[in-house]
Short mmCIF file of C-alpha atoms in Angstrom, two decimals:
data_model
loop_
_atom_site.label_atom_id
_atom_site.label_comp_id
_atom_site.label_asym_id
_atom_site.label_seq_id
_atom_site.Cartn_x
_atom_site.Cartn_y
_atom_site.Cartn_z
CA UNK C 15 -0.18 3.73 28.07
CA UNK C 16 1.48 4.75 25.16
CA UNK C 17 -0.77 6.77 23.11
CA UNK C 18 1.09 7.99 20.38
CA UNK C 19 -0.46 8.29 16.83
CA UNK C 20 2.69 7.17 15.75
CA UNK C 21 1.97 3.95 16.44
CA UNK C 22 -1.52 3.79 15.65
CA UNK C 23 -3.13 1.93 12.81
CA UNK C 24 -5.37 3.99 10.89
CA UNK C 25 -9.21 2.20 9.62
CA UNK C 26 -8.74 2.68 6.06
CA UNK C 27 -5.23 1.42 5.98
CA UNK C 28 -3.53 0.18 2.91
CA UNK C 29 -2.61 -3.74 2.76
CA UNK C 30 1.23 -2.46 2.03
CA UNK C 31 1.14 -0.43 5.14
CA UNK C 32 -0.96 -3.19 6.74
CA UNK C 33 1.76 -5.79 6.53
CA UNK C 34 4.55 -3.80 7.55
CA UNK C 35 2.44 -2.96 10.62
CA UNK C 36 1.51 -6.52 11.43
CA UNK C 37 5.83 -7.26 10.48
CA UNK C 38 3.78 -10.12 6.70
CA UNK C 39 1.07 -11.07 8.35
CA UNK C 40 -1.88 -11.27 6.23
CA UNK C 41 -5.91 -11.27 7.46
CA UNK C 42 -7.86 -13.61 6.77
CA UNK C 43 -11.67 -13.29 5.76
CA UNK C 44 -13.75 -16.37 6.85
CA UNK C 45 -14.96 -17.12 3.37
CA UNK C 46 -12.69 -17.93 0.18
CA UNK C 47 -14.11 -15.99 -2.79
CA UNK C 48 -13.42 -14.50 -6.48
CA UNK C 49 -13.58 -11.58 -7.99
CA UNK C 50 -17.02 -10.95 -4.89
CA UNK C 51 -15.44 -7.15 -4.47
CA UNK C 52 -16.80 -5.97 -7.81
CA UNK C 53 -19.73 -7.73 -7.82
CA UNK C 54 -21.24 -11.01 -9.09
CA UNK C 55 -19.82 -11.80 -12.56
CA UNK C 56 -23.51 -11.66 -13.91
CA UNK C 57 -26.74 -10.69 -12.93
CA UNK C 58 -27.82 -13.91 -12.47
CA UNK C 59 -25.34 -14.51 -9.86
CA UNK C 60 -26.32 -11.70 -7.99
CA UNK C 61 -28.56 -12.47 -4.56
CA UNK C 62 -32.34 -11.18 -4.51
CA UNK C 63 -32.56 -9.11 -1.75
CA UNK C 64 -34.93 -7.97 0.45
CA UNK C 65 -34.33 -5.23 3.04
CA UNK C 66 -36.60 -4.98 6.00
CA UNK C 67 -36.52 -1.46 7.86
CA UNK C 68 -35.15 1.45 6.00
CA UNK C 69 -34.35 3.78 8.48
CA UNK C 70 -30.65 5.49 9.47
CA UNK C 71 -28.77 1.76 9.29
CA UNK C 72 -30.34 1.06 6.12
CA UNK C 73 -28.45 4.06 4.44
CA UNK C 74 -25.12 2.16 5.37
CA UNK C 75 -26.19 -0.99 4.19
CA UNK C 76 -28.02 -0.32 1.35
CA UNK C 77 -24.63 1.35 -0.28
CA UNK C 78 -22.30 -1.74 0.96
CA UNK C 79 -24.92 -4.31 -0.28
CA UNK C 80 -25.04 -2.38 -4.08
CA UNK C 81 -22.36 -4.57 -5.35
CA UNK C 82 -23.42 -7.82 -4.57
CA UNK C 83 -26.95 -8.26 -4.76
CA UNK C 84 -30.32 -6.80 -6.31
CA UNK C 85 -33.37 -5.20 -4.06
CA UNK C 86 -35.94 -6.66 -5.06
CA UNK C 87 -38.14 -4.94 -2.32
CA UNK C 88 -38.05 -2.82 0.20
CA UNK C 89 -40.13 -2.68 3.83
CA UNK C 90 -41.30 -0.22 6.26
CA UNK C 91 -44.36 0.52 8.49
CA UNK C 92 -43.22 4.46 7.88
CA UNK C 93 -44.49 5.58 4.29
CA UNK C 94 -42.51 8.32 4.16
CA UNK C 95 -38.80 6.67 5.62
CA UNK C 96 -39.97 4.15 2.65
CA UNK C 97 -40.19 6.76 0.16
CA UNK C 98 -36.60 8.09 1.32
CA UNK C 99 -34.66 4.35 1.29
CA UNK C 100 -36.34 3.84 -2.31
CA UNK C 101 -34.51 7.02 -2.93
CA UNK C 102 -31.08 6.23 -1.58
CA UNK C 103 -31.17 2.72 -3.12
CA UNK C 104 -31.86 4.46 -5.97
CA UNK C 105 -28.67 6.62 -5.86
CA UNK C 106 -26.32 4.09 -4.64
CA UNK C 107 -27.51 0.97 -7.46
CA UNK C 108 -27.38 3.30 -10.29
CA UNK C 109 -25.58 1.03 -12.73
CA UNK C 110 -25.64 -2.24 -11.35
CA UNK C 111 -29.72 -2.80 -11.14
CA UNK C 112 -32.46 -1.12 -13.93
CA UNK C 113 -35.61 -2.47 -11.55
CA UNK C 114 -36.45 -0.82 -9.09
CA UNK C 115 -37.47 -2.63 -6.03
CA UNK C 116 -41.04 -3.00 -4.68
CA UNK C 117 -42.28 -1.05 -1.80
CA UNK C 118 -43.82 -2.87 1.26
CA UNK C 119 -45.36 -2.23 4.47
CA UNK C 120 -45.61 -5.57 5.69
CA UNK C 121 -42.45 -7.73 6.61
CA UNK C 122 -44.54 -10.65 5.16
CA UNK C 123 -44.90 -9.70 1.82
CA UNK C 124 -41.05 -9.71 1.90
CA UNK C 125 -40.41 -13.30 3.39
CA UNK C 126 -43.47 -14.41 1.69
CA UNK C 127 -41.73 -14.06 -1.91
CA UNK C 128 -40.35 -16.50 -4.18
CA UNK C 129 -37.42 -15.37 -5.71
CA UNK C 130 -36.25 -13.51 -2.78
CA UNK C 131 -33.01 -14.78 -1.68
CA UNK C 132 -31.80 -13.44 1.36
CA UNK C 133 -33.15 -10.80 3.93
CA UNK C 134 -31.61 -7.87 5.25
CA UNK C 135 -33.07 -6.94 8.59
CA UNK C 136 -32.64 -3.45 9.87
CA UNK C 137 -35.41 -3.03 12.09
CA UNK C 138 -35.45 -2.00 15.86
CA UNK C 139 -33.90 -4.42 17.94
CA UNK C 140 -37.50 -5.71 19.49
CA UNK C 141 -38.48 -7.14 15.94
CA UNK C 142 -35.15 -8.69 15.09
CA UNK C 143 -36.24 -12.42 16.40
CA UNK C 144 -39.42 -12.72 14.97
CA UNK C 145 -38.83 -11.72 11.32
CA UNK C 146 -35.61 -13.65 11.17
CA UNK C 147 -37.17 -16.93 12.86
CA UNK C 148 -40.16 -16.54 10.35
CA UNK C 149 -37.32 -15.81 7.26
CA UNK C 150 -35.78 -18.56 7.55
CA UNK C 151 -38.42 -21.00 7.74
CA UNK C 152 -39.62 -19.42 4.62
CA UNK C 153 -36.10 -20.12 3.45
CA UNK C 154 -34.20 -16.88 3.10
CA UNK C 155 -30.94 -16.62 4.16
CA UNK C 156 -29.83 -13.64 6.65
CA UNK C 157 -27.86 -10.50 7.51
CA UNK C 158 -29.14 -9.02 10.79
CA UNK C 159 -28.07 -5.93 12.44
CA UNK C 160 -26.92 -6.16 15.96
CA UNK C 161 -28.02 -6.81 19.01
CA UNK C 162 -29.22 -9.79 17.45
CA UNK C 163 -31.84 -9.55 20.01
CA UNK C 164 -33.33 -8.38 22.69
CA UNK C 165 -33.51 -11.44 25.16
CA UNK C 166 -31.96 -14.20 26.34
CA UNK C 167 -34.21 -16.41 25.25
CA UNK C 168 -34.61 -15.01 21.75
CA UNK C 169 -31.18 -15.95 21.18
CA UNK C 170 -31.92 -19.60 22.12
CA UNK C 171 -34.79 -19.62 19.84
CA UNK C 172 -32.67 -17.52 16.38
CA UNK C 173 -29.62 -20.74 17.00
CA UNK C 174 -32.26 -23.39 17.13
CA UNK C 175 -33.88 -22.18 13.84
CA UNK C 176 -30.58 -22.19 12.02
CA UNK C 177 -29.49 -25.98 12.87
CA UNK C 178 -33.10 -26.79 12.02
CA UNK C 179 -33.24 -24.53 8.29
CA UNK C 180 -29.50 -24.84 7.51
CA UNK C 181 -29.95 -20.98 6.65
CA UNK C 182 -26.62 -18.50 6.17
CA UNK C 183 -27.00 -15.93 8.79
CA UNK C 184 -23.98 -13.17 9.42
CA UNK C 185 -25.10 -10.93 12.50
CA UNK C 186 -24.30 -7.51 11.93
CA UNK C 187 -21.25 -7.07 14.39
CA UNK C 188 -18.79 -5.68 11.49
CA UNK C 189 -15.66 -5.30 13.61
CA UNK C 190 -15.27 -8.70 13.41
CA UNK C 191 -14.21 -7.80 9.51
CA UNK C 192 -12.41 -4.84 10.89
CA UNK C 193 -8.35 -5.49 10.23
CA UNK C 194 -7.04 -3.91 13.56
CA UNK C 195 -9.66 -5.31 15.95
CA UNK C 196 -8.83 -8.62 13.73
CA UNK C 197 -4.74 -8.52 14.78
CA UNK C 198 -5.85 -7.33 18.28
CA UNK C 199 -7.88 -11.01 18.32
CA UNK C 200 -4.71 -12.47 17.10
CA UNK C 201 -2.03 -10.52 19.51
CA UNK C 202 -4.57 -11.79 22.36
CA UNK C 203 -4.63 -15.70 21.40
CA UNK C 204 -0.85 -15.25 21.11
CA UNK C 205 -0.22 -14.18 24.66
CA UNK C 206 1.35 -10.83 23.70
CA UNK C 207 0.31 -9.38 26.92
CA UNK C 208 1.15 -12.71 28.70
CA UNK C 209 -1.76 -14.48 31.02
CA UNK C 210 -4.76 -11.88 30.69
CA UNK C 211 -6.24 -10.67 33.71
CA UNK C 212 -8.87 -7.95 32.56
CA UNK C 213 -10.49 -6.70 29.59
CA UNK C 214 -12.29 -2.98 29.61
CA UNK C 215 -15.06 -2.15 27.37
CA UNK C 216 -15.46 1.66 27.02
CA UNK C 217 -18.80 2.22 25.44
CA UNK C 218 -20.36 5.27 26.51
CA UNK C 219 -22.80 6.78 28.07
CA UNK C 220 -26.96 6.46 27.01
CA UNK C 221 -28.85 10.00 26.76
CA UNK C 222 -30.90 11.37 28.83
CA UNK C 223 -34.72 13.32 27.71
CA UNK C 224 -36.54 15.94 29.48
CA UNK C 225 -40.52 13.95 29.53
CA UNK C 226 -41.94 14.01 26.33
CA UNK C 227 -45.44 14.74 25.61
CA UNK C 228 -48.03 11.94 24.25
CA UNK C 229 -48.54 12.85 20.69
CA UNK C 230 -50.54 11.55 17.60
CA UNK C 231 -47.40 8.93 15.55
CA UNK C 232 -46.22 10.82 12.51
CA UNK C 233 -49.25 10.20 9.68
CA UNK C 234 -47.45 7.59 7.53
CA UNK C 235 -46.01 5.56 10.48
CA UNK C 236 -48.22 2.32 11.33
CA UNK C 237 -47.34 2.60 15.19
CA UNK C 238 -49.07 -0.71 16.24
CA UNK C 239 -47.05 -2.35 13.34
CA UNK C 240 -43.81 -0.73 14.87
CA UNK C 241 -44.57 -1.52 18.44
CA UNK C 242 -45.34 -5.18 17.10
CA UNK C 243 -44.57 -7.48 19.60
CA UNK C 244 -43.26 -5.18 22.57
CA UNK C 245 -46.19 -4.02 25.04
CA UNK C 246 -48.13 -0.94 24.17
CA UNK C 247 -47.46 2.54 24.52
CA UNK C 248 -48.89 5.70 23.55
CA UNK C 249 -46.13 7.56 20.77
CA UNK C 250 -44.34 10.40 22.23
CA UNK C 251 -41.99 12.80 20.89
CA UNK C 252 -40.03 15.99 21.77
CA UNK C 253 -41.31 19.30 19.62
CA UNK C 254 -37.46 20.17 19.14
CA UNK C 255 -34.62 18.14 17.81
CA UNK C 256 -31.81 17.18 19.92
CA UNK C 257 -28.68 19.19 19.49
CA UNK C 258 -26.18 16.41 18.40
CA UNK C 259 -25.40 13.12 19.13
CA UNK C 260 -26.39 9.79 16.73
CA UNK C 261 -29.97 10.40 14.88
CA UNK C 262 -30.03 13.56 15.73
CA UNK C 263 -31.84 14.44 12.66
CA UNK C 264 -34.59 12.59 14.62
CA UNK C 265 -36.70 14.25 17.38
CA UNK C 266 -36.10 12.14 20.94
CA UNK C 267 -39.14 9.71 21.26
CA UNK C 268 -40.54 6.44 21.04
CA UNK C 269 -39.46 5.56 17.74
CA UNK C 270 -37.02 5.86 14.99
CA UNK C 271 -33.27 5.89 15.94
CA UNK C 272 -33.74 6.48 19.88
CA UNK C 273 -35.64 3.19 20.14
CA UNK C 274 -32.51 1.83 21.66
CA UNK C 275 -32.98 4.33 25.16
CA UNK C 276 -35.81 2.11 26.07
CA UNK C 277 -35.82 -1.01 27.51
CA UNK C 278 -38.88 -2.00 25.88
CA UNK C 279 -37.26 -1.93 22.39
CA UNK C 280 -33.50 -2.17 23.43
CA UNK C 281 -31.20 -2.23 25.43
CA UNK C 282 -29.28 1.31 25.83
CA UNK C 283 -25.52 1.05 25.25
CA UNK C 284 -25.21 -1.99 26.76
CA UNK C 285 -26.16 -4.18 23.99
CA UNK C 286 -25.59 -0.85 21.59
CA UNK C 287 -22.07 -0.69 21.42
CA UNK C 288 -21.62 -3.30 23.98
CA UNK C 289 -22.49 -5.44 21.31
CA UNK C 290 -19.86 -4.20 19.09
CA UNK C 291 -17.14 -3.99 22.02
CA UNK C 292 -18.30 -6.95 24.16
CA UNK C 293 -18.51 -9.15 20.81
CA UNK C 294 -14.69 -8.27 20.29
CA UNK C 295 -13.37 -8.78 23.58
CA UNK C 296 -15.05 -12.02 24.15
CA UNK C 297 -13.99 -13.34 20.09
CA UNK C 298 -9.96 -12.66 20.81
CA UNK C 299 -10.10 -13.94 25.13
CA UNK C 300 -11.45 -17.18 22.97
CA UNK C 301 -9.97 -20.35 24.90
CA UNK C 302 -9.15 -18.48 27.93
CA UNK C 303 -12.65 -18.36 28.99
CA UNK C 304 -14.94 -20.82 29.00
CA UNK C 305 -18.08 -19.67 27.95
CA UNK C 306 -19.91 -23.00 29.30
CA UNK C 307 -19.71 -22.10 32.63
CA UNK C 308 -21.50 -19.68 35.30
CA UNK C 309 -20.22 -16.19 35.33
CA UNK C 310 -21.38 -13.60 37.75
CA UNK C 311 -21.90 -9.58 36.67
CA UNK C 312 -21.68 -6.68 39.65
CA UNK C 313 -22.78 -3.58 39.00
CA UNK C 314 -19.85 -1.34 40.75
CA UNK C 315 -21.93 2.05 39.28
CA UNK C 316 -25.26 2.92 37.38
CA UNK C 317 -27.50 5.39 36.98
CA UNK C 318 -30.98 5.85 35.88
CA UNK C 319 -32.95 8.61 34.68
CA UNK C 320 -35.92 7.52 36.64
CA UNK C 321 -36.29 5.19 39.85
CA UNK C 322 -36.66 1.34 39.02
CA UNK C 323 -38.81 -0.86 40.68
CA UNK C 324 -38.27 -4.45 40.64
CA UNK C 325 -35.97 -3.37 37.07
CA UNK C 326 -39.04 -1.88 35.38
CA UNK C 327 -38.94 2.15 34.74
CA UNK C 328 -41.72 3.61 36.83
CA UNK C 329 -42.28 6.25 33.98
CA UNK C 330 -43.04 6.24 30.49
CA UNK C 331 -42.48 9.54 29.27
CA UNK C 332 -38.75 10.01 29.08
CA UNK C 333 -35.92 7.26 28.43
CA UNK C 334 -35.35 4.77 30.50
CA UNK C 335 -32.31 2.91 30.34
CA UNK C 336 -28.70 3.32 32.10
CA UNK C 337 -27.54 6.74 30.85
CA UNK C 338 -23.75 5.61 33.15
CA UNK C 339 -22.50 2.59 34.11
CA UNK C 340 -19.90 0.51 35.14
CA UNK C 341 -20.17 -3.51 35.34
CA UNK C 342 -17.96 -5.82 36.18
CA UNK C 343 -18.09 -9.29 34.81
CA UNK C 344 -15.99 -12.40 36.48
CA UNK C 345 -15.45 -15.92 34.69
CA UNK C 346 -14.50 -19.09 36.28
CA UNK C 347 -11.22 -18.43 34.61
CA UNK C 348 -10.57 -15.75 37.18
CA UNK C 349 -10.45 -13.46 33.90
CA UNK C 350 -12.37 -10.35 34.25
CA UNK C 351 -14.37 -7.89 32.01
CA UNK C 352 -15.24 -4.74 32.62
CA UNK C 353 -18.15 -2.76 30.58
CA UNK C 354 -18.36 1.29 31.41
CA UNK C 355 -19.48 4.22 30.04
CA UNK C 356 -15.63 5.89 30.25
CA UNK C 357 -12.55 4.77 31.92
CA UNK C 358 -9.37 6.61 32.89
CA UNK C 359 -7.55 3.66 32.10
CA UNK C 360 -8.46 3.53 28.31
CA UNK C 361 -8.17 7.09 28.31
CA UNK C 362 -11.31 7.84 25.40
CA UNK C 363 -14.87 7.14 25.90
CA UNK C 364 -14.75 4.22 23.14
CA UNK C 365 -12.28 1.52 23.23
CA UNK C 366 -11.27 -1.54 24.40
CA UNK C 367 -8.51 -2.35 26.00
CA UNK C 368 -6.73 -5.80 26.99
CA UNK C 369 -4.34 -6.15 29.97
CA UNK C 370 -2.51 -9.21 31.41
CA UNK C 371 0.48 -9.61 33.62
CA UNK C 372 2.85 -8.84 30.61
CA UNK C 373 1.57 -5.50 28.90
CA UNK C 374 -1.54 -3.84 27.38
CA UNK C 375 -2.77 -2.58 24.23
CA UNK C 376 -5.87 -1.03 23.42
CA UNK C 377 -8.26 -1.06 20.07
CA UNK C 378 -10.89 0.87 18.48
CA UNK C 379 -12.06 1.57 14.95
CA UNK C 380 -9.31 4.48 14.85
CA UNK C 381 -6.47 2.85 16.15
CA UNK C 382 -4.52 -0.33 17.73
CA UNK C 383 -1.89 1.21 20.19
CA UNK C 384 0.21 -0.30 22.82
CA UNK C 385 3.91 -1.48 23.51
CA UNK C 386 2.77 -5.28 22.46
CA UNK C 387 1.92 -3.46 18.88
CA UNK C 388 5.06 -1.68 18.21
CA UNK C 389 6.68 -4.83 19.08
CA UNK C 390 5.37 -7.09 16.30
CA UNK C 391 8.30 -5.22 14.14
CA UNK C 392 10.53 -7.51 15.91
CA UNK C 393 8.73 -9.89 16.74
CA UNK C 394 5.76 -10.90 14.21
CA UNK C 395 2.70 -13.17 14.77
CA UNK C 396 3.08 -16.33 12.97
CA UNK C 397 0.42 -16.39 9.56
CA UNK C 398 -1.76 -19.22 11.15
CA UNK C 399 -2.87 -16.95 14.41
CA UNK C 400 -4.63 -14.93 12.43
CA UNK C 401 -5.79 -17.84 10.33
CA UNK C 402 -7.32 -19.79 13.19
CA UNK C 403 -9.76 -17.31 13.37
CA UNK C 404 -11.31 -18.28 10.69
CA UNK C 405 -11.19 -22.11 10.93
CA UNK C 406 -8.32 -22.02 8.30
CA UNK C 407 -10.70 -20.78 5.32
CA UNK C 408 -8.51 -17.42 3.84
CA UNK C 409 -8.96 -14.87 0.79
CA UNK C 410 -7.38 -11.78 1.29
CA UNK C 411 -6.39 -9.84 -1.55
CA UNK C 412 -6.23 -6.46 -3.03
CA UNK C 413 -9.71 -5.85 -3.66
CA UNK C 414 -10.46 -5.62 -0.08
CA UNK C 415 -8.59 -1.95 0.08
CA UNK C 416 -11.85 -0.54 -1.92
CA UNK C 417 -14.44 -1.81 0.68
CA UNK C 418 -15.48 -0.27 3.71
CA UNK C 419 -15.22 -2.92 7.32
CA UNK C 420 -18.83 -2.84 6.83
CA UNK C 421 -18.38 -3.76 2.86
CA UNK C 422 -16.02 -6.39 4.07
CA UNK C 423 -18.83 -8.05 6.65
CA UNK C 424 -21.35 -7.40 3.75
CA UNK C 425 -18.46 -9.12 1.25
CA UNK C 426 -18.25 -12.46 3.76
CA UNK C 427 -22.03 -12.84 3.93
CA UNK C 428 -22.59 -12.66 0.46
CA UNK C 429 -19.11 -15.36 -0.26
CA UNK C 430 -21.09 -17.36 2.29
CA UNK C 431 -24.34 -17.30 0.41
CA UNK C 432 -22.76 -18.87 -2.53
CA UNK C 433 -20.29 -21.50 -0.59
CA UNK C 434 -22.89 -22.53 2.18
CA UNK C 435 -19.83 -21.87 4.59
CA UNK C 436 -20.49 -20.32 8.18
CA UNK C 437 -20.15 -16.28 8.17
CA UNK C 438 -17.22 -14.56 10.49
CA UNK C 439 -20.25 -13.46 12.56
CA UNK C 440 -22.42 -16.45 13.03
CA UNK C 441 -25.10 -15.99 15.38
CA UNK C 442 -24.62 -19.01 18.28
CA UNK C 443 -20.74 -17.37 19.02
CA UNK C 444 -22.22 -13.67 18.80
CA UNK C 445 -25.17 -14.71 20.96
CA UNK C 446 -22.78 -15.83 23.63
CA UNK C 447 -21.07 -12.67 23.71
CA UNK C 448 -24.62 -10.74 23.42
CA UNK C 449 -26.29 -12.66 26.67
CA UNK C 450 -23.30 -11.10 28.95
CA UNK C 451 -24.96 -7.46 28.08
CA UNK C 452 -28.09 -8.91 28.66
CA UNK C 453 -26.96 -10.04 31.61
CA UNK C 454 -24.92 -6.95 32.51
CA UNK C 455 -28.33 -5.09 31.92
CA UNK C 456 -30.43 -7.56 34.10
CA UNK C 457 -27.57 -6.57 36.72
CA UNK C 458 -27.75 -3.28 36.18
CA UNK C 459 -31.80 -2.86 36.48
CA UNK C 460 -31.45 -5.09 39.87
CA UNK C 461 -28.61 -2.94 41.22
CA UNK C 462 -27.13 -5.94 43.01
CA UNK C 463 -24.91 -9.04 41.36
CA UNK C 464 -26.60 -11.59 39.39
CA UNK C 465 -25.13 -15.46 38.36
CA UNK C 466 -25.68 -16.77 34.97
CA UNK C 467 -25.27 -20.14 34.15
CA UNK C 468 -25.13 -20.74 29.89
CA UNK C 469 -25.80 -23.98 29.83
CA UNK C 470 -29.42 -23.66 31.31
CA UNK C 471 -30.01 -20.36 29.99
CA UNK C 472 -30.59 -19.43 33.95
CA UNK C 473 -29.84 -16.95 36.47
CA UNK C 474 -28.29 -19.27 39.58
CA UNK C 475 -31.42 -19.46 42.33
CA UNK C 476 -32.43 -15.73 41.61
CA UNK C 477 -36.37 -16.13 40.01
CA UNK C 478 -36.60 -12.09 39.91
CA UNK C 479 -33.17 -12.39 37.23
CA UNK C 480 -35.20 -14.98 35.58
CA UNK C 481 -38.26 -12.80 35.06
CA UNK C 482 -35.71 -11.01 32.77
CA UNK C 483 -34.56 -14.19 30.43
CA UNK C 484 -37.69 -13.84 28.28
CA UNK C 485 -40.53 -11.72 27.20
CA UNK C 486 -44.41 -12.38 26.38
CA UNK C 487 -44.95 -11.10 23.21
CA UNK C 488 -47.78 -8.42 22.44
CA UNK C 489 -50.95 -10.60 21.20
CA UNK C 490 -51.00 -10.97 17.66
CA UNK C 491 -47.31 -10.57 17.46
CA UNK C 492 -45.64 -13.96 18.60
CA UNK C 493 -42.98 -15.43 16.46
CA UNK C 494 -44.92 -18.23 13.90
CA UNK C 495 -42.30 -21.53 13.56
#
């Protein structure tokens, strides 16, 4: 594999260099817009918004959200992580809003408002269903941060609320607005590495905890509100912070950040950055695999931090999800993906990489390398490969240089608001992509192969699997339609 950083394509790339990269190809971005970059012409085309969690995600968002829409309020069950988003919206809207927004404990007093617009959901992943079902039949429109969810069935239950409400809702998964995993799509659908026979999904591994002691939740944090509709469990929380590594800020615990190490509230970095990864692979395959039918996932490797009975952790005071991993994932198109922690073949612990029987080339958010990307000097991609992506609707220009990928994603959803069209990350394709980690993680709990069939929403003849498709929410916590 050629790795030279020669060759690469940096993320904050300028459109000149862009195009001589891609040999005139220009990206498309799903929704056609004018002027959306800078903002709303006036205020009164600006979105009410109304963000829902305001922990470490929010920080992002609430900065690439600033130029298209006004907070109107803001919601968490932690008083003080509240007091600090008020803050940083605070910093990051100076000059485009005078109000500040209101401050909220209760999801509902969001959803419940008028002039609301939109929601912004930033919660854990265990809460992402229910306030987005109950959102849009309030009629808000939605941006949700990925995993979408945290079942199966949840999924089934998010695309059947949008057919019935009509609502706009972009799932987080940003590297869909990303330009190089964008051309990487559009090399794939093109056949630059000829009839593809695998794609690898380096992720990472999940952390690991010593057992953390049962402690009293932090004194502003409503910790029945956060549990919400997951089963309960006394709060527990390392006296000392980790030493690096995402939240770090954050102790390790039930709770803010490292939520996603339990499989009660996520999924680990299966649906983590497999949600990311996965989502990309599975949006440039396209066509070559047909998503309709049965697909089988082997776990070839995976390890716990505690023993699993009947895929439930048989201890609740330390993280319990796959800290390594390797799955493999065959379709009835013989094509096969393969999700691990790290690979020798991709050569870094986050990437993915696409092979077929004519070449390979590999992606990430630093770089698109590979003999098949050099060779789009000579031999470019015709415009409307990259414009099928996006069901022919276009609007590149120059203002997209000044927005981050995540301003771009933010910059489609809020386009979309205004033309009613359907966001680059609309939840029924995500969704599919999202029930392989599910399924991947069902595999990997098991420790033996599993068979699911999409059209059902089933595992094939296996009623433990099943077990797994859905959860029983907490009582007082199941989603209102």
């Amino acid at each position: 594999m050629n790795t030279d950083t020669s060759a690469a394509m940096p993320t904050h790339t300028t459109r000149r260099h862009f195009l001589q990269v891609g040999a005139g190809v220009s990206l498309a971005i799903c929704c056609p817009r004018s002027g959306w970059a800078e903002g709303f012409r006036s205020a009164s085309e600006r979105p009410v918004l109304g963000f829902i969690g305001t922990g470490i995600r929010y920080q992002t968002l609430a900065r690439e959200f600033a130029p298209f829409g006004n907070a109107a309020v803001l919601c968490d069950v932690d008083s003080e992580q509240l007091s600090a988003g008020a803050a940083h919206h605070a910093s990051v809207s100076e000059g485009r809003q005078t109000d500040k927004p209101a401050l909220v404990d209760d999801y509902r007093q969001v959803i419940d408002r008028d002039d609301i617009d939109a929601v912004v959901i930033a919660t854990p992943d265990h809460w992402h269903t229910k306030i987005a079902i109950e959102a849009m039949h309030a009629g808000k429109d939605i941006y949700c941060e990925k995993p979408l969810t945290l079942t199966i069935d949840e999924g089934r239950q998010i695309n059947r609320t949008v057919r019935e409400t009509g609502r706009v809702f972009q799932v987080g998964a940003h590297q869909r607005s990303g330009r190089q995993f964008q051309l990487a799509a559009a090399m794939l659908r093109d056949g630059r590495v000829g009839a593809v026979q695998r794609v690898t999904c380096a992720i990472g591994g999940s952390p690991s905890c010593d057992p953390l002691p049962t402690v009293s939740p932090p004194s502003g944090l409503n910790w029945d509100r956060w549990l919400g509709p997951a089963p309960w469990a006394d709060y527990c929380e390392s006296p000392i912070l980790p030493s690096s590594g995402y939240g770090s800020q954050y102790p390790y615990g039930r709770g803010h950040v490292h939520f996603r190490w339990w499989y009660e509230y996520g999924g680990g970095k299966i649906t983590d950055w497999g949600a990311h990864h996965v989502d990309s692979a599975m949006w440039a395959l396209g066509d070559a695999v047909d998503l309709s039918l049965p697909y089988q996932a082997t776990p070839l490797r995976v390890t716990h931090p505690a023993p699993l009975v009947d895929g439930y952790p048989t201890t609740n005071d330390r993280f319990n999800v796959a800290t390594s991993f390797h799955a493999r994932v065959q379709f009835a198109s013989g094509v096969e993906l393969d999700v691990v922690d790290t690979s020798e073949e991709v050569g870094v612990s986050n990437a993915i990489m696409f092979r077929g029987n004519a070449g390979r080339y590999l992606v990430n958010r630093g770089k698109l390398v590979g003999k098949p990307v050099e060779q789009l000097a000579e031999r470019p991609l015709a415009a409307d490969r990259l414009e099928s992506l996006y069901a022919g609707l276009s609007g590149s220009d120059e203002s997209d240089n000044k927005l981050s990928t995540v301003g771009k994603h933010v910059q489609n959803f809020a386009a979309c608001l205004k033309t009613r069209a359907k966001p680059i990350s609309d939840p029924e394709s995500n969704q599919r992509h999202l029930d392989i980690c599910h399924v991947i993680n069902v595999a990997l709990r098991l420790g033996r192969a599993v068979t699911f069939d999409p059209q059902s929403q089933q595992f094939v003849g296996d009623e433990q699997a099943n077990g797994f498709v859905a959860r029983e929410s907490r009582a007082g916590y199941a989603i209102e339609s």
